[in-house]
PDB file of C-alpha atoms in Angstrom:
ATOM      1  CA  MET X   1       0.000   0.000   0.000  1.00 51.00           C
ATOM      2  CA  LYS X   2       1.208   3.503  -0.695  1.00 57.00           C
ATOM      3  CA  ASP X   3       1.826   6.079   2.016  1.00 64.00           C
ATOM      4  CA  ARG X   4      -0.818   8.621   2.901  1.00 67.00           C
ATOM      5  CA  PRO X   5      -0.370  11.790   0.796  1.00 70.00           C
ATOM      6  CA  ARG X   6      -1.032  14.038   3.816  1.00 73.00           C
ATOM      7  CA  PRO X   7       0.206  12.149   6.900  1.00 72.00           C
ATOM      8  CA  SER X   8      -0.083  15.200   9.167  1.00 76.00           C
ATOM      9  CA  ILE X   9      -3.890  15.156   8.889  1.00 75.00           C
ATOM     10  CA  PRO X  10      -5.405  12.744  11.457  1.00 75.00           C
ATOM     11  CA  ILE X  11      -7.615   9.876  10.290  1.00 73.00           C
ATOM     12  CA  THR X  12     -11.168  10.503  11.497  1.00 75.00           C
ATOM     13  CA  SER X  13     -13.197   7.975   9.484  1.00 79.00           C
ATOM     14  CA  ALA X  14     -12.799   4.630   7.759  1.00 82.00           C
ATOM     15  CA  LYS X  15     -14.172   2.690   4.816  1.00 86.00           C
ATOM     16  CA  TYR X  16     -15.393  -0.852   5.436  1.00 84.00           C
ATOM     17  CA  LEU X  17     -15.740  -3.785   3.022  1.00 87.00           C
ATOM     18  CA  VAL X  18     -18.311  -6.401   4.061  1.00 84.00           C
ATOM     19  CA  ASP X  19     -18.214  -9.690   2.132  1.00 86.00           C
ATOM     20  CA  LEU X  20     -21.584 -11.477   1.959  1.00 82.00           C
ATOM     21  CA  SER X  21     -20.496 -14.269  -0.392  1.00 81.00           C
ATOM     22  CA  THR X  22     -21.413 -16.898   2.235  1.00 81.00           C
ATOM     23  CA  PHE X  23     -24.486 -15.061   3.530  1.00 77.00           C
ATOM     24  CA  THR X  24     -27.626 -17.226   3.728  1.00 76.00           C
ATOM     25  CA  MET X  25     -31.298 -16.368   4.013  1.00 73.00           C
ATOM     26  CA  LYS X  26     -31.464 -17.981   7.465  1.00 73.00           C
ATOM     27  CA  GLN X  27     -28.662 -15.709   8.665  1.00 72.00           C
ATOM     28  CA  GLY X  28     -30.620 -12.762   7.367  1.00 67.00           C
ATOM     29  CA  TRP X  29     -33.624 -13.623   9.513  1.00 67.00           C
ATOM     30  CA  ASP X  30     -31.370 -14.274  12.500  1.00 66.00           C
ATOM     31  CA  ILE X  31     -29.659 -10.891  12.357  1.00 63.00           C
ATOM     32  CA  LYS X  32     -32.920  -8.990  11.980  1.00 63.00           C
ATOM     33  CA  ASN X  33     -33.529  -9.692  15.667  1.00 62.00           C
ATOM     34  CA  TYR X  34     -30.555  -7.621  16.753  1.00 58.00           C
ATOM     35  CA  THR X  35     -30.248  -5.129  13.894  1.00 62.00           C
ATOM     36  CA  SER X  36     -31.854  -2.568  16.193  1.00 63.00           C
ATOM     37  CA  ASP X  37     -29.037  -3.047  18.722  1.00 66.00           C
ATOM     38  CA  ILE X  38     -26.415  -2.743  15.991  1.00 62.00           C
ATOM     39  CA  GLY X  39     -28.087   0.459  14.865  1.00 64.00           C
ATOM     40  CA  GLN X  40     -27.867   1.896  18.364  1.00 67.00           C
ATOM     41  CA  LEU X  41     -24.156   1.084  18.497  1.00 65.00           C
ATOM     42  CA  PHE X  42     -23.610   2.835  15.184  1.00 63.00           C
ATOM     43  CA  MET X  43     -25.561   5.885  16.298  1.00 66.00           C
ATOM     44  CA  MET X  44     -24.106   6.205  19.789  1.00 67.00           C
ATOM     45  CA  GLY X  45     -20.554   4.914  19.281  1.00 63.00           C
ATOM     46  CA  TYR X  46     -19.032   7.753  17.295  1.00 63.00           C
ATOM     47  CA  PRO X  47     -21.014   7.327  14.042  1.00 69.00           C
ATOM     48  CA  GLU X  48     -18.772   9.899  12.358  1.00 74.00           C
ATOM     49  CA  ILE X  49     -15.955   7.328  12.107  1.00 76.00           C
ATOM     50  CA  ILE X  50     -17.973   5.408   9.494  1.00 79.00           C
ATOM     51  CA  GLY X  51     -17.071   6.936   6.159  1.00 84.00           C
ATOM     52  CA  ARG X  52     -18.620   4.313   3.856  1.00 87.00           C
ATOM     53  CA  LEU X  53     -19.635   0.685   4.305  1.00 85.00           C
ATOM     54  CA  PHE X  54     -19.541  -1.327   1.085  1.00 89.00           C
ATOM     55  CA  VAL X  55     -21.589  -4.543   1.010  1.00 87.00           C
ATOM     56  CA  LEU X  56     -19.947  -6.866  -1.533  1.00 88.00           C
ATOM     57  CA  ASN X  57     -21.109 -10.140  -3.101  1.00 86.00           C
ATOM     58  CA  ALA X  58     -24.630  -9.669  -1.771  1.00 82.00           C
ATOM     59  CA  PRO X  59     -27.084 -12.397  -2.903  1.00 80.00           C
ATOM     60  CA  LEU X  60     -30.152 -11.351  -4.885  1.00 80.00           C
ATOM     61  CA  TYR X  61     -32.477 -11.685  -1.896  1.00 78.00           C
ATOM     62  CA  PHE X  62     -30.360  -9.349   0.228  1.00 79.00           C
ATOM     63  CA  GLY X  63     -32.088  -6.359  -1.365  1.00 81.00           C
ATOM     64  CA  TRP X  64     -35.467  -6.977   0.253  1.00 80.00           C
ATOM     65  CA  MET X  65     -33.801  -8.064   3.511  1.00 80.00           C
ATOM     66  CA  TRP X  66     -31.910  -4.785   3.574  1.00 82.00           C
ATOM     67  CA  GLY X  67     -35.162  -2.950   2.930  1.00 84.00           C
ATOM     68  CA  ILE X  68     -36.463  -4.375   6.217  1.00 79.00           C
ATOM     69  CA  MET X  69     -33.276  -4.051   8.277  1.00 78.00           C
ATOM     70  CA  ARG X  70     -32.601  -0.448   7.320  1.00 82.00           C
ATOM     71  CA  LYS X  71     -35.780   0.612   9.147  1.00 79.00           C
ATOM     72  CA  TRP X  72     -34.005  -0.001  12.463  1.00 74.00           C
ATOM     73  CA  LEU X  73     -30.959   2.064  11.530  1.00 76.00           C
ATOM     74  CA  ASP X  74     -30.348   5.784  11.757  1.00 77.00           C
ATOM     75  CA  PRO X  75     -30.922   7.499   8.351  1.00 82.00           C
ATOM     76  CA  GLY X  76     -27.419   8.959   8.531  1.00 80.00           C
ATOM     77  CA  THR X  77     -25.930   5.486   8.903  1.00 79.00           C
ATOM     78  CA  VAL X  78     -28.148   4.029   6.164  1.00 84.00           C
ATOM     79  CA  GLY X  79     -26.864   6.718   3.804  1.00 86.00           C
ATOM     80  CA  LYS X  80     -23.311   5.426   4.271  1.00 86.00           C
ATOM     81  CA  VAL X  81     -24.141   1.833   3.310  1.00 86.00           C
ATOM     82  CA  VAL X  82     -23.482   1.025  -0.354  1.00 88.00           C
ATOM     83  CA  VAL X  83     -24.694  -2.327  -1.716  1.00 87.00           C
ATOM     84  CA  VAL X  84     -22.367  -3.145  -4.614  1.00 85.00           C
ATOM     85  CA  PRO X  85     -23.624  -5.421  -7.434  1.00 78.00           C
ATOM     86  CA  ALA X  86     -21.128  -7.966  -8.789  1.00 72.00           C
ATOM     87  CA  SER X  87     -20.904  -5.998 -12.046  1.00 74.00           C
ATOM     88  CA  GLU X  88     -19.687  -2.937 -10.146  1.00 77.00           C
ATOM     89  CA  MET X  89     -17.335  -4.695  -7.720  1.00 77.00           C
ATOM     90  CA  MET X  90     -14.434  -2.351  -8.458  1.00 77.00           C
ATOM     91  CA  PRO X  91     -15.840   0.920  -9.884  1.00 80.00           C
ATOM     92  CA  LYS X  92     -17.775   1.932  -6.767  1.00 81.00           C
ATOM     93  CA  PRO X  93     -15.187   1.220  -4.016  1.00 86.00           C
ATOM     94  CA  THR X  94     -12.330   2.761  -6.028  1.00 87.00           C
ATOM     95  CA  LYS X  95     -14.068   6.122  -5.874  1.00 85.00           C
ATOM     96  CA  TYR X  96     -13.182   6.150  -2.178  1.00 86.00           C
ATOM     97  CA  ILE X  97     -10.399   3.551  -1.708  1.00 87.00           C
ATOM     98  CA  ASP X  98      -7.081   3.212  -3.549  1.00 86.00           C
ATOM     99  CA  THR X  99      -6.825   0.027  -5.627  1.00 88.00           C
ATOM    100  CA  GLU X 100      -3.628  -0.824  -3.714  1.00 86.00           C
ATOM    101  CA  SER X 101      -5.670  -0.935  -0.497  1.00 85.00           C
ATOM    102  CA  ILE X 102      -8.466  -3.206  -1.774  1.00 88.00           C
ATOM    103  CA  PRO X 103      -7.925  -6.963  -1.141  1.00 88.00           C
ATOM    104  CA  SER X 104      -7.161  -8.956  -4.283  1.00 89.00           C
ATOM    105  CA  ARG X 105     -10.156 -11.225  -3.650  1.00 86.00           C
ATOM    106  CA  PHE X 106     -12.340  -8.201  -4.443  1.00 87.00           C
ATOM    107  CA  GLY X 107     -10.343  -7.193  -7.534  1.00 86.00           C
ATOM    108  CA  GLY X 108      -7.787  -4.947  -5.853  1.00 89.00           C
ATOM    109  CA  GLU X 109      -4.014  -5.246  -5.509  1.00 89.00           C
ATOM    110  CA  PHE X 110      -3.701  -5.859  -1.759  1.00 87.00           C
ATOM    111  CA  ALA X 111      -2.566  -9.456  -1.076  1.00 86.00           C
ATOM    112  CA  TRP X 112      -4.633 -10.113   2.041  1.00 80.00           C
ATOM    113  CA  GLU X 113      -6.694 -12.955   3.441  1.00 78.00           C
ATOM    114  CA  HIS X 114      -8.694 -13.148   6.655  1.00 74.00           C
ATOM    115  CA  GLY X 115      -6.358 -13.853   9.564  1.00 72.00           C
ATOM    116  CA  THR X 116      -3.317 -12.240   7.944  1.00 76.00           C
ATOM    117  CA  PRO X 117      -1.204 -10.560  10.672  1.00 73.00           C
ATOM    118  CA  LEU X 118      -0.905  -6.789  10.591  1.00 75.00           C
ATOM    119  CA  ASP X 119       2.031  -5.745   8.393  1.00 74.00           C
ATOM    120  CA  LEU X 120       3.537  -2.658   9.978  1.00 78.00           C
ATOM    121  CA  ASP X 121       5.006   0.118   7.894  1.00 76.00           C
ATOM    122  CA  VAL X 122       8.828   0.143   8.117  1.00 79.00           C
ATOM    123  CA  ARG X 123       8.817   3.616   9.632  1.00 78.00           C
ATOM    124  CA  ILE X 124       6.314   2.600  12.308  1.00 80.00           C
ATOM    125  CA  GLN X 125       8.242  -0.566  13.136  1.00 83.00           C
ATOM    126  CA  SER X 126      11.548   1.293  13.454  1.00 84.00           C
ATOM    127  CA  GLY X 127       9.895   3.944  15.626  1.00 86.00           C
ATOM    128  CA  LEU X 128       9.134   1.394  18.345  1.00 88.00           C
ATOM    129  CA  GLU X 129      11.392  -0.128  20.974  1.00 90.00           C
ATOM    130  CA  TRP X 130      10.343  -3.772  20.984  1.00 90.00           C
ATOM    131  CA  LYS X 131      10.478  -5.912  24.101  1.00 87.00           C
ATOM    132  CA  GLU X 132      10.997  -9.192  22.263  1.00 78.00           C
ATOM    133  CA  GLU X 133      10.106 -10.285  18.738  1.00 74.00           C
ATOM    134  CA  GLY X 134       9.687  -6.999  16.926  1.00 76.00           C
ATOM    135  CA  LYS X 135       6.205  -7.813  15.658  1.00 78.00           C
ATOM    136  CA  LEU X 136       2.638  -7.615  16.895  1.00 82.00           C
ATOM    137  CA  PRO X 137       1.171 -10.767  18.462  1.00 82.00           C
ATOM    138  CA  PRO X 138      -2.388 -11.927  17.713  1.00 81.00           C
ATOM    139  CA  GLY X 139      -5.250 -10.690  19.834  1.00 82.00           C
ATOM    140  CA  PRO X 140      -6.458  -7.299  21.093  1.00 85.00           C
ATOM    141  CA  MET X 141      -4.045  -4.514  22.052  1.00 86.00           C
ATOM    142  CA  LYS X 142      -4.209  -0.967  23.313  1.00 89.00           C
ATOM    143  CA  TRP X 143      -1.963   2.036  23.923  1.00 89.00           C
ATOM    144  CA  VAL X 144      -1.373   3.151  27.509  1.00 91.00           C
ATOM    145  CA  LEU X 145       0.826   5.737  29.207  1.00 91.00           C
ATOM    146  CA  ASP X 146       3.396   4.354  31.624  1.00 88.00           C
ATOM    147  CA  GLU X 147       4.469   6.110  34.822  1.00 87.00           C
ATOM    148  CA  SER X 148       6.780   8.457  32.902  1.00 86.00           C
ATOM    149  CA  GLY X 149       4.083   9.356  30.380  1.00 87.00           C
ATOM    150  CA  ARG X 150       5.589   7.238  27.627  1.00 89.00           C
ATOM    151  CA  LYS X 151       3.251   5.595  25.118  1.00 90.00           C
ATOM    152  CA  THR X 152       3.327   1.827  25.505  1.00 92.00           C
ATOM    153  CA  ALA X 153       1.656  -0.944  23.465  1.00 90.00           C
ATOM    154  CA  VAL X 154       0.081  -3.606  25.690  1.00 91.00           C
ATOM    155  CA  VAL X 155      -1.622  -6.867  24.712  1.00 90.00           C
ATOM    156  CA  VAL X 156      -4.861  -7.464  26.584  1.00 90.00           C
ATOM    157  CA  GLY X 157      -7.702  -9.972  26.540  1.00 87.00           C
ATOM    158  CA  SER X 158      -7.101 -13.549  27.655  1.00 84.00           C
ATOM    159  CA  ILE X 159      -5.619 -16.873  26.571  1.00 82.00           C
ATOM    160  CA  GLU X 160      -7.486 -19.999  27.683  1.00 84.00           C
ATOM    161  CA  GLY X 161      -9.294 -17.944  30.303  1.00 85.00           C
ATOM    162  CA  VAL X 162      -6.147 -16.359  31.749  1.00 86.00           C
ATOM    163  CA  ALA X 163      -6.055 -12.560  31.506  1.00 87.00           C
ATOM    164  CA  ARG X 164      -2.984 -10.981  29.944  1.00 86.00           C
ATOM    165  CA  THR X 165      -1.521  -7.482  30.188  1.00 86.00           C
ATOM    166  CA  THR X 166       1.908  -7.748  28.606  1.00 87.00           C
ATOM    167  CA  MET X 167       3.938  -4.806  27.344  1.00 90.00           C
ATOM    168  CA  ILE X 168       5.266  -5.475  23.843  1.00 90.00           C
ATOM    169  CA  ALA X 169       6.719  -2.153  22.688  1.00 92.00           C
ATOM    170  CA  GLN X 170       7.191   1.527  23.460  1.00 92.00           C
ATOM    171  CA  VAL X 171       7.411   4.526  21.165  1.00 89.00           C
ATOM    172  CA  LYS X 172      11.008   5.724  20.858  1.00 87.00           C
ATOM    173  CA  LEU X 173      11.549   8.984  22.681  1.00 80.00           C
ATOM    174  CA  GLU X 174      12.791  10.836  19.603  1.00 66.00           C
ATOM    175  CA  ASP X 175       9.569   9.926  17.782  1.00 51.00           C
ATOM    176  CA  GLU X 176       7.128  10.804  20.566  1.00 49.00           C
ATOM    177  CA  ALA X 177       5.676  14.029  19.241  1.00 49.00           C
ATOM    178  CA  ILE X 178       2.742  13.938  21.683  1.00 42.00           C
ATOM    179  CA  ARG X 179       4.467  12.223  24.601  1.00 44.00           C
ATOM    180  CA  VAL X 180       3.469  14.794  27.205  1.00 41.00           C
ATOM    181  CA  GLY X 181       1.340  17.124  25.101  1.00 45.00           C
ATOM    182  CA  THR X 182      -2.258  16.528  24.207  1.00 43.00           C
ATOM    183  CA  ALA X 183      -2.565  13.135  25.917  1.00 41.00           C
ATOM    184  CA  GLU X 184      -1.538  14.343  29.365  1.00 40.00           C
ATOM    185  CA  LYS X 185      -3.504  17.554  28.936  1.00 40.00           C
ATOM    186  CA  ASN X 186      -6.603  15.449  28.331  1.00 39.00           C
ATOM    187  CA  ILE X 187      -5.832  13.397  31.443  1.00 35.00           C
ATOM    188  CA  ARG X 188      -5.706  16.532  33.583  1.00 37.00           C
ATOM    189  CA  MET X 189      -8.860  17.975  32.022  1.00 36.00           C
ATOM    190  CA  THR X 190     -10.855  14.828  32.761  1.00 37.00           C
ATOM    191  CA  GLY X 191      -9.589  14.581  36.336  1.00 37.00           C
ATOM    192  CA  LEU X 192      -7.667  11.369  35.723  1.00 34.00           C
ATOM    193  CA  GLU X 193      -4.287  12.603  36.950  1.00 34.00           C
ATOM    194  CA  ARG X 194      -3.726   9.381  38.866  1.00 33.00           C
ATOM    195  CA  THR X 195      -4.879   7.074  36.093  1.00 32.00           C
ATOM    196  CA  ARG X 196      -2.021   6.254  33.752  1.00 34.00           C
ATOM    197  CA  ASP X 197      -3.732   3.326  32.080  1.00 34.00           C
ATOM    198  CA  VAL X 198      -5.310   5.527  29.421  1.00 34.00           C
ATOM    199  CA  ALA X 199      -6.218   4.000  26.064  1.00 34.00           C
ATOM    200  CA  ILE X 200      -4.890   6.433  23.453  1.00 34.00           C
ATOM    201  CA  ALA X 201      -5.916   4.062  20.681  1.00 35.00           C
ATOM    202  CA  THR X 202      -7.299   0.569  20.441  1.00 33.00           C
ATOM    203  CA  LEU X 203      -5.946  -1.765  17.771  1.00 35.00           C
ATOM    204  CA  PRO X 204      -8.539  -4.430  16.939  1.00 35.00           C
ATOM    205  CA  PHE X 205      -6.980  -7.764  16.079  1.00 34.00           C
ATOM    206  CA  ARG X 206      -8.598 -11.155  15.732  1.00 36.00           C
ATOM    207  CA  ASP X 207      -7.025 -14.285  17.147  1.00 38.00           C
ATOM    208  CA  ASP X 208      -8.679 -17.204  15.411  1.00 41.00           C
ATOM    209  CA  ASN X 209      -7.156 -19.594  17.949  1.00 42.00           C
ATOM    210  CA  ASN X 210      -8.575 -17.750  20.913  1.00 43.00           C
ATOM    211  CA  GLY X 211     -12.271 -17.414  21.529  1.00 40.00           C
ATOM    212  CA  ASP X 212     -11.811 -15.476  24.761  1.00 44.00           C
ATOM    213  CA  ASN X 213     -10.561 -12.182  23.279  1.00 41.00           C
TER     214      ASN X 213
END
């Protein structure tokens, strides 16, 4: 994938690709029971982060199912959902996503399959002081501030029912542009001066071998 043309501008929304190639009619009726809950999550959980949601490989009957399910969703969220016919698999997404960032299974150039570990950019990898392997392990992670205010990547969740909170890397001091700036200012403003375990960002990862995360 190519670098962002304007890296100084923060990312505030994302584009999602949803593959329905294995979607069945029974699943459609099952999910209608909790579509309302999903809608509430979309509306209440920072809906502005959803830029577009592309539904790919949708079966023919998905159209009328979607007509029912959309009634439980916020109109603003519904407007961001794009159902893409097979004949338009590439033209529609490429209006918003670079071809290099679209998985090859959908006609793009990104060699990715479900379960592929996160491939860190060389600059990001070299900007971290790794505790051991120099790569991200499977499972959920988050950023925290240690006692000195240094950003630290920690793996969380559990393995076979045993909770884990292991530090895997820290941002190198020379690369920590916001080490004490905005993050600590926000801590003081929210009255959390004594709480250093502050999630600056959450990195969602899936561990197919671990159902507890």
